[in-house]
Coordinates of C-alpha atoms and ligand atoms in Angstrom, one line a residue:
Chain A
M13 CA 0.0 -0.1 -0.1
R14 CA 2.8 2.4 1.1
T15 CA 4.8 1.5 -2.1
V16 CA 1.9 2.2 -4.3
R17 CA 1.4 5.5 -2.7
A18 CA 4.8 6.5 -3.1
L19 CA 5.1 5.4 -6.7
A20 CA 1.7 7.0 -7.7
P21 CA 2.9 10.4 -8.6
Y22 CA 5.6 8.9 -10.8
L23 CA 3.2 6.6 -12.4
V24 CA 0.9 9.5 -13.0
A25 CA 3.8 11.6 -14.4
I26 CA 4.7 8.9 -16.8
V27 CA 1.2 8.3 -18.0
V28 CA 0.7 12.3 -18.5
A29 CA 3.9 12.5 -20.3
A30 CA 3.1 9.6 -22.7
G31 CA -0.3 11.1 -23.5
P32 CA 0.4 11.9 -27.1
F33 CA 1.8 8.4 -27.6
L34 CA -1.3 6.9 -26.3
T35 CA -3.7 8.8 -28.4
D36 CA -3.5 10.4 -31.8
D37 CA -7.0 12.0 -31.5
R38 CA -6.3 15.7 -31.9
F39 CA -9.5 16.6 -30.3
L40 CA -8.7 14.6 -27.2
L41 CA -5.3 16.1 -27.0
K42 CA -6.8 19.5 -27.1
V43 CA -9.2 18.6 -24.2
L44 CA -6.5 17.2 -22.3
T45 CA -4.5 20.3 -22.9
F46 CA -7.3 22.3 -21.4
V47 CA -7.3 19.9 -18.4
G48 CA -3.6 21.1 -18.0
L49 CA -4.5 24.7 -18.2
N50 CA -7.3 24.3 -15.4
A51 CA -4.8 22.1 -13.4
L52 CA -2.3 25.0 -13.4
V53 CA -4.9 27.4 -11.9
I54 CA -6.0 24.6 -9.5
V55 CA -2.5 24.2 -8.2
G56 CA -2.6 27.9 -7.0
L57 CA -6.1 27.5 -5.7
A58 CA -5.4 24.3 -3.8
L59 CA -2.7 26.2 -1.9
L60 CA -5.0 29.3 -1.3
F61 CA -8.0 27.4 -0.4
G62 CA -6.9 23.9 0.7
F63 CA -3.8 25.0 2.6
A64 CA -4.3 28.6 3.7
G65 CA -8.1 28.6 3.9
Q66 CA -8.8 31.5 1.8
V67 CA -11.7 31.9 -0.6
S68 CA -11.2 33.6 -4.0
L69 CA -14.2 34.1 -6.2
G70 CA -12.1 36.0 -8.8
H71 CA -9.4 33.7 -10.1
A72 CA -10.9 33.7 -13.6
A73 CA -10.2 37.3 -13.8
F74 CA -6.4 36.7 -13.3
V75 CA -6.6 34.1 -16.1
G76 CA -8.2 36.8 -18.1
L77 CA -5.6 39.3 -17.2
G78 CA -2.9 37.0 -18.3
A79 CA -4.6 35.9 -21.5
Y80 CA -5.0 39.5 -22.7
A81 CA -1.5 40.7 -21.3
S82 CA 0.2 37.8 -23.5
A83 CA -2.1 38.5 -26.4
V84 CA -1.2 42.2 -26.4
C85 CA 2.5 41.6 -25.9
S86 CA 2.7 39.1 -28.9
V87 CA 0.3 40.8 -31.3
R88 CA 0.5 44.5 -30.6
F89 CA 4.0 44.8 -29.3
G90 CA 5.5 41.9 -31.3
W91 CA 7.4 40.6 -28.3
P92 CA 8.7 37.1 -28.2
W93 CA 6.1 34.7 -26.6
I94 CA 8.1 33.9 -23.5
V95 CA 8.3 37.6 -22.7
G96 CA 4.6 38.0 -23.0
F97 CA 4.4 34.8 -20.9
I98 CA 6.4 36.2 -18.1
A99 CA 4.6 39.5 -18.4
A100 CA 1.3 37.9 -18.0
G101 CA 2.4 36.2 -14.7
S102 CA 3.9 39.5 -13.6
L103 CA 0.9 41.5 -14.2
A104 CA -1.4 38.9 -12.6
A105 CA 1.0 38.8 -9.6
L106 CA 0.8 42.5 -9.2
G107 CA -3.0 42.6 -9.6
G108 CA -3.1 39.9 -6.8
L109 CA -0.8 42.0 -4.5
I110 CA -2.8 45.2 -5.0
L111 CA -6.0 43.2 -4.2
A112 CA -4.7 41.0 -1.4
L113 CA -2.8 43.6 0.6
P114 CA -5.8 45.9 1.7
S115 CA -8.4 43.0 2.1
L116 CA -6.1 40.4 4.0
R117 CA -5.1 43.1 6.6
L118 CA -8.8 43.1 7.7
K119 CA -10.2 40.1 9.6
G120 CA -13.1 38.0 8.0
H121 CA -14.3 37.3 4.5
Y122 CA -13.0 40.5 3.0
L123 CA -10.9 38.6 0.5
A124 CA -13.9 36.6 -0.8
M125 CA -15.8 39.9 -1.2
A126 CA -12.8 41.8 -2.8
T127 CA -12.2 38.9 -5.2
L128 CA -15.9 38.8 -6.2
G129 CA -15.9 42.5 -6.8
F130 CA -12.6 42.3 -8.7
G131 CA -14.0 39.5 -10.8
E132 CA -17.1 41.4 -11.7
L133 CA -15.1 44.5 -12.5
A134 CA -12.5 42.6 -14.5
S135 CA -15.1 40.8 -16.7
L136 CA -16.7 44.4 -17.4
A137 CA -13.3 45.8 -18.2
F138 CA -12.4 43.0 -20.6
V139 CA -15.5 44.0 -22.6
E140 CA -15.4 47.8 -22.2
A141 CA -11.6 48.3 -22.9
E142 CA -12.4 47.5 -26.5
P143 CA -9.1 49.2 -28.1
V144 CA -7.1 46.8 -25.9
T145 CA -9.0 43.6 -25.6
G146 CA -11.3 43.7 -28.8
G147 CA -14.4 44.1 -26.5
V148 CA -17.2 41.5 -27.0
D149 CA -15.7 40.2 -30.2
G150 CA -12.6 39.1 -28.5
F151 CA -9.0 39.2 -29.3
S152 CA -8.1 37.1 -32.4
G153 CA -5.0 36.1 -34.3
I154 CA -2.8 35.3 -31.2
P155 CA 0.3 33.3 -32.4
F156 CA 1.1 30.0 -31.0
P157 CA 3.7 29.7 -28.2
S158 CA 7.3 29.6 -29.5
I159 CA 10.4 29.3 -27.6
G160 CA 13.8 30.1 -29.4
G161 CA 12.4 29.5 -32.9
F162 CA 10.5 26.4 -32.0
E163 CA 6.7 26.9 -32.5
F164 CA 4.4 24.8 -30.6
R165 CA 1.6 24.4 -33.2
E166 CA 0.9 20.7 -33.1
P167 CA -1.6 19.5 -30.5
A168 CA 1.1 17.1 -29.0
A169 CA 3.5 20.0 -28.7
L170 CA 1.0 22.2 -27.1
Y171 CA 0.1 19.4 -24.7
W172 CA 3.6 18.8 -23.7
L173 CA 4.4 22.4 -23.1
V174 CA 1.3 22.9 -20.9
W175 CA 1.8 19.7 -19.0
A176 CA 5.6 20.4 -18.6
I177 CA 4.5 23.8 -16.9
V178 CA 1.9 22.0 -14.8
G179 CA 4.6 19.5 -13.7
I180 CA 6.9 22.2 -12.8
A181 CA 4.1 24.0 -10.9
V182 CA 3.2 20.8 -9.0
L183 CA 6.8 20.0 -8.2
L184 CA 7.4 23.6 -6.7
A185 CA 4.0 23.6 -4.9
T186 CA 4.6 20.0 -3.3
N187 CA 8.1 21.3 -2.1
L188 CA 6.4 24.3 -0.6
T189 CA 3.7 22.5 1.2
A190 CA 6.3 19.8 2.6
L191 CA 8.3 22.6 4.2
R192 CA 7.9 25.4 6.6
P193 CA 5.5 27.5 4.2
G194 CA 3.1 24.7 4.0
R195 CA 3.0 24.2 7.7
A196 CA 2.5 27.8 8.2
M197 CA -0.5 27.7 5.9
R198 CA -2.0 24.9 7.5
A199 CA -1.4 26.6 11.0
L200 CA -3.3 29.7 10.1
H201 CA -6.0 27.7 8.6
G202 CA -6.2 25.5 11.9
S203 CA -6.1 28.5 14.2
E204 CA -5.1 31.9 13.4
L205 CA -4.4 32.8 17.1
G206 CA -2.3 29.8 17.6
A207 CA -0.3 30.7 14.3
L208 CA 0.2 34.2 15.4
A209 CA 1.3 33.0 18.9
S210 CA 3.8 30.8 17.1
G211 CA 5.4 33.7 15.3
V212 CA 3.7 33.1 11.8
D213 CA 3.2 36.2 10.0
T214 CA -0.4 35.2 9.1
T215 CA -1.0 38.3 6.8
G216 CA 2.3 37.9 5.0
I217 CA 1.6 34.2 4.3
K218 CA -1.8 34.8 3.0
V219 CA -0.6 37.6 0.8
R220 CA 2.3 35.5 -0.6
V221 CA -0.2 32.5 -1.3
F222 CA -2.7 34.9 -2.9
V223 CA -0.1 36.4 -5.2
L224 CA 1.4 33.1 -6.1
S225 CA -2.2 31.7 -7.0
A226 CA -2.8 34.8 -9.0
T227 CA 0.4 34.4 -10.9
L228 CA -0.3 30.6 -11.8
A229 CA -3.8 31.8 -13.0
G230 CA -2.1 34.5 -15.1
L231 CA 0.5 32.0 -16.7
A232 CA -2.5 29.7 -17.4
G233 CA -4.3 32.4 -19.0
A234 CA -1.1 33.3 -21.2
L235 CA -1.1 29.6 -22.4
Y236 CA -4.7 29.4 -22.9
A237 CA -4.6 32.5 -25.2
S238 CA -1.7 31.1 -27.4
V239 CA -3.1 27.6 -27.4
V240 CA -6.6 28.6 -28.5
G241 CA -5.3 31.7 -30.6
F242 CA -8.3 33.6 -29.6
V243 CA -9.6 35.3 -26.4
S244 CA -13.2 36.1 -25.5
P245 CA -14.2 38.0 -22.5
S246 CA -17.1 35.3 -22.0
V247 CA -14.6 32.9 -20.7
F248 CA -13.3 35.0 -17.9
T249 CA -16.5 35.5 -15.9
V250 CA -17.3 35.1 -12.1
G251 CA -19.1 31.8 -13.2
S252 CA -15.7 30.4 -14.3
S253 CA -14.2 31.5 -11.0
V254 CA -16.8 29.7 -9.2
T255 CA -16.1 26.6 -11.1
F256 CA -12.4 27.0 -10.2
L257 CA -13.3 27.2 -6.6
A258 CA -15.6 24.4 -6.8
M259 CA -12.7 22.2 -8.2
A260 CA -10.7 23.2 -5.2
V261 CA -13.4 22.7 -2.8
I262 CA -14.5 19.4 -4.1
G263 CA -10.8 18.4 -4.4
G264 CA -10.6 18.7 -0.6
T265 CA -8.1 20.4 1.7
G266 CA -4.4 19.8 2.6
S267 CA -3.7 18.1 -0.6
L268 CA -2.8 19.0 -4.3
A269 CA -3.6 15.6 -5.6
G270 CA -7.3 15.8 -4.6
P271 CA -8.0 19.2 -6.4
L272 CA -5.9 18.2 -9.4
V273 CA -8.1 15.1 -9.8
A274 CA -11.3 17.2 -9.4
A275 CA -10.0 19.6 -11.8
T276 CA -9.2 16.8 -14.4
A277 CA -12.8 15.3 -13.7
L278 CA -14.8 18.6 -14.0
T279 CA -12.9 19.6 -17.1
L280 CA -13.6 16.3 -18.8
V281 CA -17.3 16.4 -17.8
Q282 CA -17.7 19.6 -20.0
Y283 CA -16.6 17.7 -23.0
L284 CA -18.6 14.4 -22.2
D285 CA -20.6 14.2 -25.5
A286 CA -17.6 14.7 -27.6
L287 CA -15.3 12.3 -25.8
I288 CA -17.7 9.3 -25.4
P289 CA -18.9 8.3 -28.8
G290 CA -22.4 7.1 -29.0
I291 CA -23.3 8.9 -25.8
S292 CA -26.7 10.6 -26.3
R293 CA -26.9 14.4 -26.3
D294 CA -29.5 14.2 -23.7
T295 CA -27.5 12.0 -21.3
A296 CA -24.5 14.2 -21.6
R297 CA -26.7 17.3 -20.9
I298 CA -28.3 15.6 -17.9
V299 CA -24.9 14.8 -16.4
Q300 CA -23.5 18.3 -17.3
S301 CA -26.5 20.1 -15.6
F302 CA -25.9 17.8 -12.5
Q303 CA -22.3 19.1 -12.4
E304 CA -23.7 22.7 -12.3
D305 CA -25.5 21.6 -9.1
V306 CA -22.4 20.2 -7.6
Y307 CA -20.6 23.6 -8.2
G308 CA -23.4 25.4 -6.7
M309 CA -23.8 23.2 -3.8
S310 CA -20.2 23.2 -2.9
I311 CA -20.2 26.9 -3.0
V312 CA -23.3 27.2 -0.8
L313 CA -21.6 24.8 1.6
V314 CA -18.5 27.3 1.7
V315 CA -20.8 30.2 2.3
L316 CA -23.1 28.6 5.0
L317 CA -20.6 26.5 6.8
A318 CA -17.5 28.7 6.2
P319 CA -14.5 27.1 4.6
R320 CA -13.5 25.2 7.7
G321 CA -16.7 23.3 7.8
V322 CA -16.4 22.0 4.2
S323 CA -12.8 21.3 4.6
G324 CA -13.2 19.4 7.8
L325 CA -16.0 17.3 6.2
L326 CA -13.7 16.5 3.2
K327 CA -10.9 15.7 5.6
R328 CA -13.0 13.0 7.3
L329 CA -14.4 11.8 4.1
G330 CA -10.8 11.4 2.8
S331 CA -9.5 9.6 5.9
V332 CA -12.2 7.0 5.7
G333 CA -10.5 4.8 3.2
R334 CA -7.1 5.2 4.7
P335 CA -5.2 2.1 6.0
Chain B
M13 CA 16.8 42.5 35.5
T14 CA 13.3 43.6 34.7
M15 CA 12.0 41.3 32.0
L16 CA 8.5 42.8 31.6
K17 CA 7.4 46.2 32.8
V18 CA 3.7 47.0 32.7
R19 CA 2.5 50.5 33.5
G20 CA -0.9 52.0 33.9
V21 CA -2.5 49.5 31.4
S22 CA -6.3 49.9 30.9
R23 CA -8.6 48.1 28.5
R24 CA -12.4 48.7 28.4
F25 CA -15.1 46.9 26.6
G26 CA -17.8 49.5 26.2
G27 CA -18.9 50.5 29.7
L28 CA -16.8 47.8 31.4
T29 CA -13.2 48.3 32.3
A30 CA -11.9 44.8 32.1
V31 CA -8.3 46.0 33.0
D32 CA -8.1 49.2 35.2
D33 CA -4.8 51.0 35.4
V34 CA -2.7 48.0 36.1
S35 CA 1.1 48.1 36.7
F36 CA 3.7 45.4 37.6
D37 CA 7.1 44.1 36.9
V38 CA 8.1 40.5 36.2
H39 CA 11.9 40.0 36.9
E40 CA 14.1 37.7 34.9
G41 CA 14.1 34.1 36.2
Q42 CA 10.8 34.4 38.2
I43 CA 7.8 32.4 38.1
K44 CA 5.2 35.0 38.8
A45 CA 1.4 34.0 39.2
L46 CA -1.5 36.1 38.1
I47 CA -4.5 35.2 40.1
G48 CA -8.1 36.6 40.5
P49 CA -11.6 35.7 40.3
N50 CA -13.2 34.7 37.0
G51 CA -13.7 37.9 34.9
A52 CA -11.0 39.7 36.7
G53 CA -9.4 40.6 33.6
K54 CA -6.4 38.2 33.6
S55 CA -6.9 36.9 29.9
T56 CA -7.5 40.5 28.8
L57 CA -4.3 41.7 30.5
F58 CA -2.3 38.8 28.7
N59 CA -3.7 39.8 25.4
C60 CA -2.7 43.5 26.0
V61 CA 0.8 42.4 26.9
T62 CA 1.3 40.0 23.8
G63 CA 0.0 42.2 21.2
F64 CA -3.3 40.3 20.6
D65 CA -5.2 43.3 21.9
T66 CA -4.3 47.0 22.3
P67 CA -4.8 48.7 25.7
H68 CA -6.6 52.1 25.6
E69 CA -3.8 53.3 28.1
G70 CA -0.6 52.4 29.4
S71 CA 2.6 50.9 28.3
V72 CA 4.3 47.5 28.1
E73 CA 8.0 47.2 28.0
F74 CA 9.6 43.9 27.2
K75 CA 13.4 43.8 27.6
G76 CA 13.3 47.6 27.4
Q77 CA 11.5 47.6 24.2
Q78 CA 7.9 49.0 23.8
L79 CA 5.4 46.4 22.9
V80 CA 2.1 48.2 22.7
G81 CA 1.0 48.5 19.1
R82 CA 3.3 45.6 17.8
R83 CA 1.8 42.8 16.1
P84 CA 1.8 39.5 18.1
Q85 CA 4.1 37.6 15.9
V86 CA 6.6 40.5 16.5
A87 CA 6.4 40.0 20.2
V88 CA 7.1 36.3 19.7
Q89 CA 10.1 37.2 17.6
M90 CA 11.4 39.4 20.5
G91 CA 11.1 36.5 22.8
L92 CA 7.7 36.7 24.4
A93 CA 5.6 33.6 23.9
R94 CA 2.1 32.5 25.2
T95 CA -0.5 30.0 25.5
F96 CA -4.3 30.4 25.7
Q97 CA -7.0 29.6 28.1
N98 CA -8.7 27.9 25.2
T99 CA -5.9 25.9 23.6
Q100 CA -5.3 27.0 20.1
L101 CA -3.7 24.1 18.5
F102 CA -3.7 23.1 14.9
D103 CA -6.0 20.2 15.0
E104 CA -5.3 18.7 11.7
M105 CA -1.5 18.5 12.4
T106 CA 0.4 16.1 14.7
A107 CA 1.7 17.2 17.9
H108 CA 5.3 17.3 16.5
E109 CA 4.1 19.3 13.6
N110 CA 2.3 21.8 16.0
V111 CA 5.6 22.4 18.0
M112 CA 7.6 22.6 14.6
V113 CA 5.4 25.7 13.7
G114 CA 6.8 27.2 16.8
A115 CA 10.4 26.2 16.2
A116 CA 10.4 28.0 12.9
A117 CA 9.2 31.4 14.5
R118 CA 12.5 33.1 13.8
H119 CA 13.2 31.6 10.4
A120 CA 12.4 33.5 7.2
A121 CA 9.1 32.9 5.4
G122 CA 11.3 31.2 2.8
F123 CA 8.7 30.5 0.0
F124 CA 11.4 30.7 -2.5
A125 CA 14.0 28.6 -0.5
A126 CA 11.3 25.9 0.2
A127 CA 9.9 25.8 -3.3
L128 CA 13.4 25.1 -4.6
R129 CA 14.4 22.9 -1.8
L130 CA 17.5 25.1 -1.1
P131 CA 20.0 23.9 1.4
T132 CA 19.1 26.7 3.9
A133 CA 15.3 25.5 3.8
L134 CA 16.4 22.0 4.3
A135 CA 18.7 22.9 7.1
Q136 CA 16.1 24.9 8.9
E137 CA 13.6 22.1 8.5
Q138 CA 16.0 19.7 10.3
E139 CA 16.6 22.2 13.0
A140 CA 13.0 22.9 13.6
A141 CA 12.2 19.0 13.6
A142 CA 14.9 18.5 16.1
T143 CA 13.8 21.4 18.4
A144 CA 10.3 20.2 18.4
S145 CA 11.4 16.6 19.5
R146 CA 13.5 18.1 22.1
L147 CA 10.7 20.2 23.6
L148 CA 8.1 17.1 23.4
R149 CA 10.7 15.2 25.4
R150 CA 11.3 18.1 27.7
T151 CA 7.6 18.5 28.6
G152 CA 7.4 14.7 28.8
I153 CA 4.9 14.1 25.9
E154 CA 7.2 12.5 23.2
E155 CA 4.9 9.4 23.1
W156 CA 2.3 11.7 21.6
A157 CA 4.4 13.2 18.8
D158 CA 2.7 11.6 15.9
T159 CA -0.9 11.9 17.2
F160 CA -3.1 14.6 15.5
A161 CA -3.8 17.5 17.9
A162 CA -7.7 16.8 17.5
D163 CA -7.2 13.5 19.0
L164 CA -5.1 14.5 22.1
P165 CA -6.5 14.3 25.5
A166 CA -7.1 17.8 27.1
G167 CA -4.1 17.7 29.5
I168 CA -1.7 16.6 26.5
R169 CA -3.2 19.6 24.4
R170 CA -2.0 22.0 27.2
L171 CA 1.5 20.6 27.1
V172 CA 1.8 20.6 23.3
E173 CA 0.8 24.2 23.4
I174 CA 3.5 25.0 26.2
A175 CA 6.0 23.0 24.1
R176 CA 5.1 25.1 21.1
A177 CA 5.5 28.2 23.0
L178 CA 8.9 27.1 24.3
A179 CA 9.9 26.2 20.6
T180 CA 9.9 29.8 19.8
D181 CA 12.9 30.1 22.0
P182 CA 11.4 32.8 24.4
S183 CA 13.0 34.7 27.2
M184 CA 9.5 34.7 28.8
V185 CA 6.2 32.7 28.4
L186 CA 2.7 33.7 29.5
L187 CA 0.6 30.8 30.3
D188 CA -3.1 31.2 30.6
E189 CA -4.6 28.6 33.0
P190 CA -2.3 25.8 32.0
A191 CA -3.7 23.4 34.7
A192 CA -7.4 23.9 33.5
G193 CA -8.7 20.4 32.6
L194 CA -5.7 18.7 34.2
N195 CA -6.2 15.8 36.7
A196 CA -4.2 15.8 40.0
T197 CA -1.3 13.7 38.7
E198 CA -1.0 16.0 35.7
T199 CA -1.3 19.2 37.8
A200 CA 1.8 17.8 39.8
E201 CA 3.6 17.1 36.7
L202 CA 2.8 20.6 35.4
V203 CA 4.3 22.0 38.6
E204 CA 7.6 20.2 37.7
T205 CA 7.4 21.4 34.1
L206 CA 7.1 25.0 35.1
R207 CA 10.2 24.7 37.4
R208 CA 12.0 23.1 34.4
I209 CA 11.0 25.9 32.3
R210 CA 12.4 28.5 34.7
D211 CA 15.6 26.4 35.3
D212 CA 16.1 26.6 31.6
G213 CA 16.3 30.3 32.0
V214 CA 12.8 31.3 30.8
T215 CA 10.8 33.7 32.8
V216 CA 7.2 32.6 33.5
L217 CA 4.0 34.6 34.1
V218 CA 1.1 32.1 34.8
V219 CA -2.6 32.6 35.2
E220 CA -3.8 29.9 37.5
H221 CA -6.9 29.1 39.7
D222 CA -5.4 26.1 41.5
M223 CA -4.3 27.8 44.6
G224 CA -2.2 24.9 45.8
L225 CA -0.3 25.0 42.6
V226 CA 0.1 28.8 42.7
M227 CA 1.3 28.7 46.3
E228 CA 3.8 26.0 45.6
V229 CA 5.5 27.1 42.4
S230 CA 5.4 30.9 42.3
D231 CA 7.9 33.3 43.5
E232 CA 5.6 36.2 43.4
I233 CA 1.7 36.6 43.0
L234 CA -0.2 39.4 41.4
V235 CA -3.9 39.5 42.3
L236 CA -6.5 41.1 40.0
D237 CA -10.1 41.9 40.9
R238 CA -12.7 43.4 38.7
G239 CA -9.9 44.7 36.5
K240 CA -7.8 46.3 39.3
K241 CA -4.6 45.1 41.0
I242 CA -5.6 44.5 44.6
A243 CA -2.3 42.9 45.9
E244 CA 1.1 41.9 44.9
G245 CA 3.9 40.0 46.8
P246 CA 5.3 36.7 47.8
P247 CA 2.8 33.8 48.3
R248 CA 2.9 33.9 52.0
M249 CA 1.9 37.5 52.1
I250 CA -0.9 37.0 49.6
Q251 CA -2.4 34.1 51.4
K252 CA -3.0 36.5 54.5
D253 CA -4.1 39.5 52.5
P254 CA -7.6 40.5 53.7
L255 CA -8.6 42.1 50.3
V256 CA -7.5 38.9 48.4
I257 CA -9.5 36.6 51.0
A258 CA -12.5 38.9 50.5
A259 CA -12.2 38.8 46.6
Y260 CA -12.1 35.0 46.8
L261 CA -14.7 34.6 49.3
G262 CA -17.0 37.0 47.4
E263 CA -16.5 34.7 44.5
E264 CA -17.3 31.6 46.5
S265 CA -20.6 33.1 47.7
D266 CA -21.4 34.3 44.3
D267 CA -21.1 30.6 43.2
G268 CA -23.0 29.3 45.9
Ligands
ADP25 N1 -13.9 40.8 23.7 C1 -14.5 41.2 24.6 N2 -15.7 41.9 24.4 C2 -16.4 42.3 25.7 N3 -16.2 41.9 26.9 C3 -15.1 41.2 27.1 C4 -14.2 40.8 25.9 N4 -13.2 40.1 26.5 C5 -13.4 40.0 27.9 N5 -14.5 40.8 28.1 C6 -14.9 41.1 29.5 O1 -13.9 41.6 30.3 C7 -13.9 40.9 31.5 C8 -12.6 40.2 31.8 O2 -12.5 39.1 31.1 P1 -11.3 38.2 31.0 O3 -9.9 38.9 30.9 O4 -11.4 37.1 30.0 O5 -11.3 37.7 32.6 P2 -10.4 36.3 33.3 O6 -9.5 35.9 32.2 O7 -9.7 37.0 34.5 O8 -11.5 35.4 33.7 C9 -15.0 40.1 31.7 O9 -16.1 40.7 32.3 C10 -15.4 39.6 30.2 O10 -16.7 39.4 30.1
MG26 MG1 -9.2 34.2 31.5

């Protein structure tokens, strides 16, 4: 049992890396690339929600910020893709810092409210700032990612690029959670008073985690823009933020694997009818509408029971099957 | 040397003055007890001293530095640690992990170093783990190291919290009712633990109801009643103080 557990991450990594060898279905590879993009966002949200216990209702806005930033950098400024990618992450980080600093100094659910407001504002801004974003029509003609002359235009290449970045993020996040920062996050989640009394700079930790999660969302946005080649404001709504949060909530607390599995499952469900040949439209639709209920329910649970209530519940559920 | 110098501290909640113009000193190497009936303002005074609350008036000097207005974690980094009347453990972490959080109090936040597993981060990790193990041994609860805090008995929870406070390497600890919920054997062991803490060079200020424990362990006693300091001195003197006797008799007749 123990060895299975220790080996599991390596097995998963091998299977994920081998993806393009296991299928040559271009559509499936695209979908799996989208899974990777969501996974990148969820790594950050798993740290923010699952470890530090903070709720964000605006992470889609950071994805949008990253997407438009990289689009503008490559199309309008003609900068190399990697520069736009880094700029997207930096801009999202800055946005996260500006949002987190004032709201995290206050006690209570100010962060949740601030992120909700930011999310609404950003989705308006993406539509209204037409000269920059292309307004409702969106931003098109975004080039594929390219690094040092190599252009990632084949689905397999895009798949590998996205999942390589996900792999790096998961690795760094795993290190982070295994050492002092992870303990500090779990500590402030467990008891803020206890954390303060143990010398933990609780505000500092929350701000750092929030900025980190915003950065990952921004990077995911930059990848998304260049994978799809087109950015539409309808993607970066509060509804998408709720979906992200639901993935983190359903995935459970104190773990990266749980939210990553949830992100994979919930992303695949959206493409159910296309992925399973022969499944009837209606069946797919029923499953998909059920999925919406799950999102709604998990968010209601967060609001009603407070993040700790849900996480406690998930923890208990998670430990049932343990040896 | 004066470790803690409290002068004219007052804290009001609406119309209620929970702490009323209280002044006292705690000297290095002392075990000082803070006693008083329920609601006397002991915990509020603790909060004002440790940065968890801000007094309306007065000053708190710790090792010669002003503490009022500083954030709690700054007080910890200056060497002033505390425990709570309602234990504040991290329930989903083991006893050892709980104490490790305290042991890392003076380490840098280290997000970058941890993410990249830099040698500094790994060295600090080992140091924190070793400190935590040492303090669990020192407080006599090493057999609970791998138990999740949520599953610990009340008495052990108190000791884990004390170990966590000591792990921050303090010059002084403030313990808020460490014997609450302890049985007689555990209380006797706590007396030994408090002495050991003092012998390790850590000054102690302890809120306690158990008069036997207070008389046995403390070098000096400070008595609060309805927010005011009504007596201060060695145990023998406090025992005979008419004001103290009246305050405690008053409490007993209130209860009965
Ligand atoms: N946050 C608060 N808000 C209002 N009143 C409070 C608060 N904290 C303490 N008090 C009041 O202040 C008084 C002193 O409380 P406390 O310091 O907890 O006493 P003790 O620790 O000596 O039992 C009590 O009357 C209590 O009700
Ligand atoms: Mg009290």
